[in-house]
PDB file of C-alpha atoms in Angstrom:
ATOM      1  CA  UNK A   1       9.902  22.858 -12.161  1.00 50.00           C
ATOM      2  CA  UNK A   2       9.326  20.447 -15.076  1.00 52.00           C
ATOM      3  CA  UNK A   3       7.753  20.789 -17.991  1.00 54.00           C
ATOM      4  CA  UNK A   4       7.238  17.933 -19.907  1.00 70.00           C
ATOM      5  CA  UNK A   5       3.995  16.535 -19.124  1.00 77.00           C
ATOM      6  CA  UNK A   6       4.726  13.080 -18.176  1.00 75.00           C
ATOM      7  CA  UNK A   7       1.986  10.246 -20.155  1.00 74.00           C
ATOM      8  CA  UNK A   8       2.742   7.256 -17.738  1.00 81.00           C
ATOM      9  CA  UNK A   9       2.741   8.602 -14.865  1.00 91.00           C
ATOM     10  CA  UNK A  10      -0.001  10.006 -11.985  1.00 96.00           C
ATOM     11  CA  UNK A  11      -0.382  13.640 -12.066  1.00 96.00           C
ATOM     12  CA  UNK A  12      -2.420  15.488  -8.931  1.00 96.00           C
ATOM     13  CA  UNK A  13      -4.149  18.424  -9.727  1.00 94.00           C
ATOM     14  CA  UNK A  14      -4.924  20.481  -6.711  1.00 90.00           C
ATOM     15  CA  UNK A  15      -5.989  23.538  -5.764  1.00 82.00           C
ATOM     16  CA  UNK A  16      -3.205  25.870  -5.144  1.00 79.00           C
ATOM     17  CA  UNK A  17      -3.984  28.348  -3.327  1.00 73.00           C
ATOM     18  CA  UNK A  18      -6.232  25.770  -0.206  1.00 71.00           C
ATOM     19  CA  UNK A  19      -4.087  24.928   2.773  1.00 74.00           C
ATOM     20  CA  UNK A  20      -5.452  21.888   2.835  1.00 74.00           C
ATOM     21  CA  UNK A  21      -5.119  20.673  -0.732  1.00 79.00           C
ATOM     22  CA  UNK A  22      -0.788  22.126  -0.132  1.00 80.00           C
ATOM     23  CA  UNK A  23      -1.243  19.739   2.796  1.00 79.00           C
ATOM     24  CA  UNK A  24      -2.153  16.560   1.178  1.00 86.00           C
ATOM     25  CA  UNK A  25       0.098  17.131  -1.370  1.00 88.00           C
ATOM     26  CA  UNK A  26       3.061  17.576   1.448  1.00 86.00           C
ATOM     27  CA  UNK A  27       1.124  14.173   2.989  1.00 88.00           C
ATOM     28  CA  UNK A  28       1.657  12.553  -0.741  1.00 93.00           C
ATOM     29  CA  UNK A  29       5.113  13.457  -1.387  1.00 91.00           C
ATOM     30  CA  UNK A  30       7.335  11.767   1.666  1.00 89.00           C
ATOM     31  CA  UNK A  31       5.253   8.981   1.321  1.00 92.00           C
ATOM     32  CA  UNK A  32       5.502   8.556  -2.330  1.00 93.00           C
ATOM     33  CA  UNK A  33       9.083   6.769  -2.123  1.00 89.00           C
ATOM     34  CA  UNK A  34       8.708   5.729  -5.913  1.00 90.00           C
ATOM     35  CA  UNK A  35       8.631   9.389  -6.925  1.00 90.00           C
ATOM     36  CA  UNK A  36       5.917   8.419  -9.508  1.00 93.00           C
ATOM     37  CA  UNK A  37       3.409  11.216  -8.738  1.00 95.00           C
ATOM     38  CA  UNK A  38       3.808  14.558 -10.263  1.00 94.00           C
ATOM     39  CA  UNK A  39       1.524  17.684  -9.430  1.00 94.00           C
ATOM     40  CA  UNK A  40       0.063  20.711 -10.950  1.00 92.00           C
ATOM     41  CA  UNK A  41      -2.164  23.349  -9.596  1.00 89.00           C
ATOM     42  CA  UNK A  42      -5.586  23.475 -10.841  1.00 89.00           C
ATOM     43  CA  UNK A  43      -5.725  26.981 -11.808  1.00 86.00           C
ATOM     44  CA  UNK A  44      -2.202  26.791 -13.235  1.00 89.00           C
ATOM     45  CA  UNK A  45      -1.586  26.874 -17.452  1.00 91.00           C
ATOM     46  CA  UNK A  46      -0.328  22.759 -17.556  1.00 92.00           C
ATOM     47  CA  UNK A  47      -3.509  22.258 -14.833  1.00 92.00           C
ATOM     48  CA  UNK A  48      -6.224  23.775 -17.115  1.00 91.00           C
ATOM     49  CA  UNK A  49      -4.716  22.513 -20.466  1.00 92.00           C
ATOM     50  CA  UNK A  50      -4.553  18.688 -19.179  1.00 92.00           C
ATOM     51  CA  UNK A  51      -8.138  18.992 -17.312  1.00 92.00           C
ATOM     52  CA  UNK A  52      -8.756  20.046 -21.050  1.00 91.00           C
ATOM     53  CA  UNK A  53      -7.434  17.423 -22.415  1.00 91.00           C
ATOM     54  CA  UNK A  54      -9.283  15.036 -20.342  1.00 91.00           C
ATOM     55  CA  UNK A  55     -12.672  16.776 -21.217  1.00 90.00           C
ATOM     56  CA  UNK A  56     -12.779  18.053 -17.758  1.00 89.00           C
ATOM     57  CA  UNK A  57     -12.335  21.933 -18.695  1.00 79.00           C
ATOM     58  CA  UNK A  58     -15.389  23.194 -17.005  1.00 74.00           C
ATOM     59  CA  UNK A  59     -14.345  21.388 -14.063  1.00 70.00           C
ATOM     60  CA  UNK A  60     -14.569  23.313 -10.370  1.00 67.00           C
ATOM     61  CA  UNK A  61     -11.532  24.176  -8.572  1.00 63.00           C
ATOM     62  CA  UNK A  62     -13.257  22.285  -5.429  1.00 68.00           C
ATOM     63  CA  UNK A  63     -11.970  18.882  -6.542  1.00 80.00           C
ATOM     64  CA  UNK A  64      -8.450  17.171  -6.499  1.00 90.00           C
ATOM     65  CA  UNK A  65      -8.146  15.808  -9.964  1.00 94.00           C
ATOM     66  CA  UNK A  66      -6.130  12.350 -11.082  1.00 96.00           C
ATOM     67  CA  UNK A  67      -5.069  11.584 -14.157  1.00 96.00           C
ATOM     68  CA  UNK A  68      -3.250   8.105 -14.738  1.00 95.00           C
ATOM     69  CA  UNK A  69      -3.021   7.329 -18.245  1.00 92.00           C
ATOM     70  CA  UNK A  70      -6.502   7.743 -19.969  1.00 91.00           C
ATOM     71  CA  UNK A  71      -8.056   7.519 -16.814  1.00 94.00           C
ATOM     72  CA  UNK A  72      -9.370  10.253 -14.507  1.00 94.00           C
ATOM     73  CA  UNK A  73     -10.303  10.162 -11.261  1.00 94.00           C
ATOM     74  CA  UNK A  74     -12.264  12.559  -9.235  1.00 91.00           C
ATOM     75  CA  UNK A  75     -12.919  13.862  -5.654  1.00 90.00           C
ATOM     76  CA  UNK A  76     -13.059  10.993  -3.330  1.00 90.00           C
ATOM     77  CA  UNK A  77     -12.247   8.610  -6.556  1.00 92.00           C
ATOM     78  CA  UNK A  78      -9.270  10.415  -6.786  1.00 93.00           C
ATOM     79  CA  UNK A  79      -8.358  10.441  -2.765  1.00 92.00           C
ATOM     80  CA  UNK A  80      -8.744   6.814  -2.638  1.00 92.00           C
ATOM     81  CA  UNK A  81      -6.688   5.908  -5.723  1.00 95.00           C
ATOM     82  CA  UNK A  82      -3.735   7.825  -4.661  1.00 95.00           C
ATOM     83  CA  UNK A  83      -4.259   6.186  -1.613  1.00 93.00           C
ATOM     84  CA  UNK A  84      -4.232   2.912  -3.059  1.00 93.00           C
ATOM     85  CA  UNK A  85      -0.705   3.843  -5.182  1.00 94.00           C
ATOM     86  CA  UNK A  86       0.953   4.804  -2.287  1.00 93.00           C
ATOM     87  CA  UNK A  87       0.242   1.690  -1.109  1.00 90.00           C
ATOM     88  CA  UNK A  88       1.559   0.413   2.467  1.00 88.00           C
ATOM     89  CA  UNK A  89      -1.247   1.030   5.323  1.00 90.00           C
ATOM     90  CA  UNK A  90      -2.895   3.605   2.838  1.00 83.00           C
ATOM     91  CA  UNK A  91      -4.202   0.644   0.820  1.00 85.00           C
ATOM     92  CA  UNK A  92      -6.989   0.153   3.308  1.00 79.00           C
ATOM     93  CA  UNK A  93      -8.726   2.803   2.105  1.00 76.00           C
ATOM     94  CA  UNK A  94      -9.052   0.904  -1.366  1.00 78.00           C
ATOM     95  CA  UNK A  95     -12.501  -0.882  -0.241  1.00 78.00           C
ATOM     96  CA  UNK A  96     -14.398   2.500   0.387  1.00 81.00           C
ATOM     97  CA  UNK A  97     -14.331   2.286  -3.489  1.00 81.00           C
ATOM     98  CA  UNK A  98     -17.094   0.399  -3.096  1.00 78.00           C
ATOM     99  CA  UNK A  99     -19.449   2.669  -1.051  1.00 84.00           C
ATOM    100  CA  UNK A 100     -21.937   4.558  -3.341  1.00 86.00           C
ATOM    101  CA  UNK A 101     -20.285   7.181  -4.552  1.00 86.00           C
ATOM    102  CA  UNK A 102     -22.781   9.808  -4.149  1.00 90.00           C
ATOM    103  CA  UNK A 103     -22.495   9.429  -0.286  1.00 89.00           C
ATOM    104  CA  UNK A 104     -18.515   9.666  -0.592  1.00 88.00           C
ATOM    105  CA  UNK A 105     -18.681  12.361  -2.837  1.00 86.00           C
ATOM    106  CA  UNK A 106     -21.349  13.851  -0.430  1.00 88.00           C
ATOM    107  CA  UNK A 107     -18.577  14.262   2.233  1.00 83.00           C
ATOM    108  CA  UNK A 108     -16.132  15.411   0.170  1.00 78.00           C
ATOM    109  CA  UNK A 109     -18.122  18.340  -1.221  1.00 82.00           C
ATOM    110  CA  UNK A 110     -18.567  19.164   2.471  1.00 84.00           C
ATOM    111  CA  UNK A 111     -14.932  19.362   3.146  1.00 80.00           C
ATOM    112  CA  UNK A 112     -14.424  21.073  -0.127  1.00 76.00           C
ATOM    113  CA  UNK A 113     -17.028  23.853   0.973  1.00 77.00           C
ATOM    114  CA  UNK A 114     -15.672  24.774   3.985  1.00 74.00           C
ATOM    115  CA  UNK A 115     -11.743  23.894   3.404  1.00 68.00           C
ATOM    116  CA  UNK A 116     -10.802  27.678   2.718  1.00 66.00           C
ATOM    117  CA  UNK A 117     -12.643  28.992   6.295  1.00 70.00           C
ATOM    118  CA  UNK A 118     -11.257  26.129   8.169  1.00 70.00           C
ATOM    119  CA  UNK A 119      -7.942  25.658   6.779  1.00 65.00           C
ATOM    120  CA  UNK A 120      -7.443  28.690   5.186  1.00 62.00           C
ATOM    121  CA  UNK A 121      -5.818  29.840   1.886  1.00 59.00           C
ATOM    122  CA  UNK A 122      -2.487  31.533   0.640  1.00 60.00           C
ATOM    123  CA  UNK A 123      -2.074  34.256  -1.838  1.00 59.00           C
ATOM    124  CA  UNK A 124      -0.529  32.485  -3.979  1.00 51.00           C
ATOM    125  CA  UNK A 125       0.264  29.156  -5.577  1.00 53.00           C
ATOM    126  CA  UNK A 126       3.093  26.664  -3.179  1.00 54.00           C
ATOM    127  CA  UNK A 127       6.499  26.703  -5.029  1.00 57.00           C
ATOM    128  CA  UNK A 128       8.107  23.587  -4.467  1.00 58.00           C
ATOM    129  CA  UNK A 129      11.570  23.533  -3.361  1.00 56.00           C
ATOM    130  CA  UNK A 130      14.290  20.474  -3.462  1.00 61.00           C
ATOM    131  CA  UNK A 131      14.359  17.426  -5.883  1.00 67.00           C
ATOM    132  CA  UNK A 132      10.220  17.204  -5.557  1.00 71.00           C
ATOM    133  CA  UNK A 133      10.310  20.705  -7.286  1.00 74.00           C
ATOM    134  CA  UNK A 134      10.491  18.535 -10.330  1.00 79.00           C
ATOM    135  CA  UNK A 135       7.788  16.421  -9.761  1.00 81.00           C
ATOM    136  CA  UNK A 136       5.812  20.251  -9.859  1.00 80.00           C
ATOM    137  CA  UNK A 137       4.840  20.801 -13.814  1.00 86.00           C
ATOM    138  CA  UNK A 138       4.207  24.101 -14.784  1.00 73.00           C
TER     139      UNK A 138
END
């Protein structure tokens, strides 16, 4: 897994142990044919010390984080921007930037409250395997 932090490029912070947060990820990573993302557990060392960095350190591990640059982008901010990077079909989902984001934020928080009993969790962290394994920073 890498371990230089890369200062160009997107970085997803998920949660590592949700089954559905591994799931988008595995959704991001066929579809990101650039390779540009690169992805980091929440609750992992790299995870806390760049949501740190970003003045997000008391942040909740309900949230998918993105950080492009100086730029940060949270819950549904966050799904709709790597959305919009992707690009492709997933670009549609750019104008829902423009709902209030208290009501997209307001389903978001509901799918983050009941992701674990729905979806599940694992014990542990994914480990990536393949070439995307370093696109993982640790």
């Amino acid at each position: 897994m890498g371990t230089d932090i890369p200062n160009d490029e997107p970085i997803v912070l998920f949660d590592g142990v949700c089954n559905l947060c591994h799931g988008f990820v595995q959704f991001i990573v066929p579809r990101d044919t650039e390779g540009q993302f690169y992805f980091a557990s929440l609750q992992s060392a790299v995870g806390q010390q760049l949501l740190a960095d970003h003045g997000l350190e008391d942040h909740d591990l309900e949230s998918v984080v993105l950080i492009e640059g100086d730029d940060t982008y949270v819950k549904s901010a966050a799904v709709i921007r790597i959305a919009q990077l992707l690009g492709g079909v997933y670009r549609l989902l750019g104008p829902s930037r423009y709902l209030p984001r208290r009501l997209r934020d307001r389903v978001y928080d509901f799918v983050a409250a009941h992701r674990y009993r729905v979806f599940g969790q694992k014990e542990q962290c994914m480990m990536p395997t393949g070439t995307v394994r370093e696109r993982f920073l640790e």
